[in-house]
CSV table of C-alpha atoms in Angstrom, one decimal:
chain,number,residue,atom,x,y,z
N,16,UNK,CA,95.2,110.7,117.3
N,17,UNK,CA,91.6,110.6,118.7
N,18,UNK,CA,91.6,114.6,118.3
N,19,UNK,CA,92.5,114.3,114.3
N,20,UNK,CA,89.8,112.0,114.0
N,21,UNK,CA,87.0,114.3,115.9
N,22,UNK,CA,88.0,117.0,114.0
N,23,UNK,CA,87.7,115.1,110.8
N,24,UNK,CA,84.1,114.4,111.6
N,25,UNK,CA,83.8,118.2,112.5
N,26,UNK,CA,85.2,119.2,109.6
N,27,UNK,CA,82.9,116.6,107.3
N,28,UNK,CA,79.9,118.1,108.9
N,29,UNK,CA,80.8,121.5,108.1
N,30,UNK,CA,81.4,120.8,104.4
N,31,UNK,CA,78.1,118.7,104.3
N,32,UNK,CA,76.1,121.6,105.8
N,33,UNK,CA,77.6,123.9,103.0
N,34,UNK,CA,76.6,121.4,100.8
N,35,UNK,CA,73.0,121.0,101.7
N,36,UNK,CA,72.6,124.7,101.5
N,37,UNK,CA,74.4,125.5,98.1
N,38,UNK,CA,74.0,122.6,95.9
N,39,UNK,CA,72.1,119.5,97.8
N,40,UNK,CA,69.8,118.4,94.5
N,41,UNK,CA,68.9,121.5,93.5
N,42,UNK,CA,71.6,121.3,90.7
N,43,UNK,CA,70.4,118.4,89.4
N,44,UNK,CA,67.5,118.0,86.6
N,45,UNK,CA,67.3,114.8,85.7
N,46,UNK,CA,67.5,111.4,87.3
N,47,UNK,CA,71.0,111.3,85.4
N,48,UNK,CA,72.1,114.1,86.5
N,49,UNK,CA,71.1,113.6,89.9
N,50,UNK,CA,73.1,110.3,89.8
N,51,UNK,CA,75.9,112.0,88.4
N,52,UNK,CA,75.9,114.8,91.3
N,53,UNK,CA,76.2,112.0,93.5
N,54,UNK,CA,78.8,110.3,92.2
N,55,UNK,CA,81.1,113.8,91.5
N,56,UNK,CA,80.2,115.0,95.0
N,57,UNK,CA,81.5,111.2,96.4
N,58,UNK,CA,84.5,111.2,94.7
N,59,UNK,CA,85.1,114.9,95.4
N,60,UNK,CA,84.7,114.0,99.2
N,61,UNK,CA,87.3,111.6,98.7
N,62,UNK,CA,89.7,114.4,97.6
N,63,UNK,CA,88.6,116.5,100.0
N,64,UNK,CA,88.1,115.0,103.4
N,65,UNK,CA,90.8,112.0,102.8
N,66,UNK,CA,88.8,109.3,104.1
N,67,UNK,CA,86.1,107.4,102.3
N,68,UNK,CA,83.7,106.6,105.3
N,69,UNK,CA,83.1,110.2,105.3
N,70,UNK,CA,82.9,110.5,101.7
N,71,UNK,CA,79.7,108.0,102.1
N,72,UNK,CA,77.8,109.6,104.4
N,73,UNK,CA,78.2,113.1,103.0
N,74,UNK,CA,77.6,111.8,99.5
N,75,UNK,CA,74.6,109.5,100.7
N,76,UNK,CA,73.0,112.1,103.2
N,77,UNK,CA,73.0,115.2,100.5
N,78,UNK,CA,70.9,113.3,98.0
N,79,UNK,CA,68.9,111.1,100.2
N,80,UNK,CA,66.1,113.2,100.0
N,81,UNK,CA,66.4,114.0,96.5
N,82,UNK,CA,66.1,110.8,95.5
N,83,UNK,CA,62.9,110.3,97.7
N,84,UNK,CA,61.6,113.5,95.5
N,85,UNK,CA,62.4,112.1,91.9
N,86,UNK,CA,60.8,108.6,92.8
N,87,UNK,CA,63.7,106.2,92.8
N,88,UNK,CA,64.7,103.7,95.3
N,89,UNK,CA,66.7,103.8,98.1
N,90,UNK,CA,69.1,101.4,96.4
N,91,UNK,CA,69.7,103.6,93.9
N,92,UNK,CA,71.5,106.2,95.9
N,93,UNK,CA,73.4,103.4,98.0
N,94,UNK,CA,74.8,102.1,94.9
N,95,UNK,CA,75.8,105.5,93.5
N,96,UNK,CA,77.8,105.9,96.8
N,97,UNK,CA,79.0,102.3,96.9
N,98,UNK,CA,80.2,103.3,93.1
N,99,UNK,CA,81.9,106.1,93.5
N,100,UNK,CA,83.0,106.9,97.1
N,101,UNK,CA,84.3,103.5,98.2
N,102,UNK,CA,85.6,102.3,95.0
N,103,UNK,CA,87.4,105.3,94.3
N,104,UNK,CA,89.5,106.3,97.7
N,105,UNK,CA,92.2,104.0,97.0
N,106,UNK,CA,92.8,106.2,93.9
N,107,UNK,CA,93.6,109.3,96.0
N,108,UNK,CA,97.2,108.9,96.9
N,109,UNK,CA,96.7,111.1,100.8
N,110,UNK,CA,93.3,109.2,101.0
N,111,UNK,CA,93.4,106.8,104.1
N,112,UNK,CA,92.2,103.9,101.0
N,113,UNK,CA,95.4,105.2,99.1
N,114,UNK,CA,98.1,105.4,101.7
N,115,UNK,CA,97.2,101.9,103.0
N,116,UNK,CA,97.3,100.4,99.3
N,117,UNK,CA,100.5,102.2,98.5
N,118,UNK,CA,102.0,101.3,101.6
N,119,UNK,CA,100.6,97.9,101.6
N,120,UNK,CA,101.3,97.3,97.8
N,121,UNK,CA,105.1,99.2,98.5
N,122,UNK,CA,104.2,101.5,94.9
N,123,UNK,CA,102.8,104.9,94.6
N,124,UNK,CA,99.4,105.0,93.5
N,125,UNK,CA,100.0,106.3,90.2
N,126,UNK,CA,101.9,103.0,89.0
N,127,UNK,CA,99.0,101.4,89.9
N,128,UNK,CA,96.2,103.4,88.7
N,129,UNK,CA,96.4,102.3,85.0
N,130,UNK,CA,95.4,98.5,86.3
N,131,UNK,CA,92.8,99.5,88.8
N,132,UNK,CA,90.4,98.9,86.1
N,133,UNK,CA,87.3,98.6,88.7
N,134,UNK,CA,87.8,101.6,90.4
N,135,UNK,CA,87.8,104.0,87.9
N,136,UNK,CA,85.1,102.2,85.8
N,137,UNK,CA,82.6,101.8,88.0
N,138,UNK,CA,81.9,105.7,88.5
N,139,UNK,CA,81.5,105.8,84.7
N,140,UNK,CA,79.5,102.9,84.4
N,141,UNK,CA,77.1,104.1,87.3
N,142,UNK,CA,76.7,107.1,85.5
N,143,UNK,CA,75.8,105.7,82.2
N,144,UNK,CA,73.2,104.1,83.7
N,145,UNK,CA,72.0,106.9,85.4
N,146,UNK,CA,71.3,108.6,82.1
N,147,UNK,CA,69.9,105.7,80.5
N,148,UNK,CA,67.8,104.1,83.7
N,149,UNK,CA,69.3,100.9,83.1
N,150,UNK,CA,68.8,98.8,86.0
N,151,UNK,CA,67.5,102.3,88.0
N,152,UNK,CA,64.7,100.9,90.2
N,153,UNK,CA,61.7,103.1,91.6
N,154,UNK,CA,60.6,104.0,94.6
N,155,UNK,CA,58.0,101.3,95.7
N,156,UNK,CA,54.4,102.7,96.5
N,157,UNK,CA,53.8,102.4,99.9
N,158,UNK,CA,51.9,99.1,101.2
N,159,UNK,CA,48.2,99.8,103.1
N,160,UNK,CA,49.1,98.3,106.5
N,161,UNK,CA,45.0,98.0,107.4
N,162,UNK,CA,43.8,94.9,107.1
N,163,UNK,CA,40.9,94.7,105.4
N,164,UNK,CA,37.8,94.1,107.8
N,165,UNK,CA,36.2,90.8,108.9
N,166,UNK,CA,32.7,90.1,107.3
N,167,UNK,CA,29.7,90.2,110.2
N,168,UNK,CA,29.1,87.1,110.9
N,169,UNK,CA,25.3,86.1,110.2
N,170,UNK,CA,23.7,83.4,111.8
């Protein structure tokens, strides 16, 4: 078992490092679009690489930088991922999120994707947002750590 799972990272790696090289945030124009890259390439990892931890980094490590570029907070990304690649990997039936819920729930995860209202939602909703730059904070300008100088004291 061990073995699966270090390939899996291996794997993961090697689809982020295509990633970075053929899309990364070049694809994306606008801070909506760049929000909806993140969320497509999340969910797509989920698909993909059947596990949502590595769904989150690849999703959160291919745009971190872009996001740094366009001005927008850090939070921004981490709720794009949070959106789209955790919610979403109980949706994938070979996901690991999938197989435990089916297993755990005893139906396949089609029966209960209809009332998974959340899951499937929250991408969309994340996206809409994203286009409209509701709640979308910026990047914060950086604080001057000096501290200002003490006045000469004059006697």
């Amino acid at each position: 078992m061990p073995v699966v799972v270090y390939l899996g990272v291996v794997v993961g790696g090697l689809v982020q490092i295509d990633l970075d090289k053929s899309i990364g945030h070049k694809a994306a124009r606008t801070r909506g679009s760049l929000i909806l890259s993140t969320v497509l390439t999340s969910i797509g990892a989920n698909v993909v690489l059947c596990d949502q931890y590595m769904a989150i980094v690849m999703g959160a490590r291919t745009y971190a930088e872009a996001y740094r570029e366009r001005g927008l907070a850090p939070e921004n990304l981490s709720r794009a991922v949070e959106d789209s690649a955790t919610v979403t990997a109980n949706l994938v039936p070979w996901n690991s999120g999938g197989a435990y819920q089916a297993a755990t729930l005893g139906v396949a995860t089609i029966a209960y994707l209809p009332f998974n209202f959340f899951c499937w939602l929250s991408p969309l909703v994340t996206v809409l947002y994203g286009y409209t730059g509701w709640t979308i904070k910026p990047l914060a300008a950086p604080e001057d750590d000096a501290t200002p100088a003490a006045p000469d004291a004059k006697e």
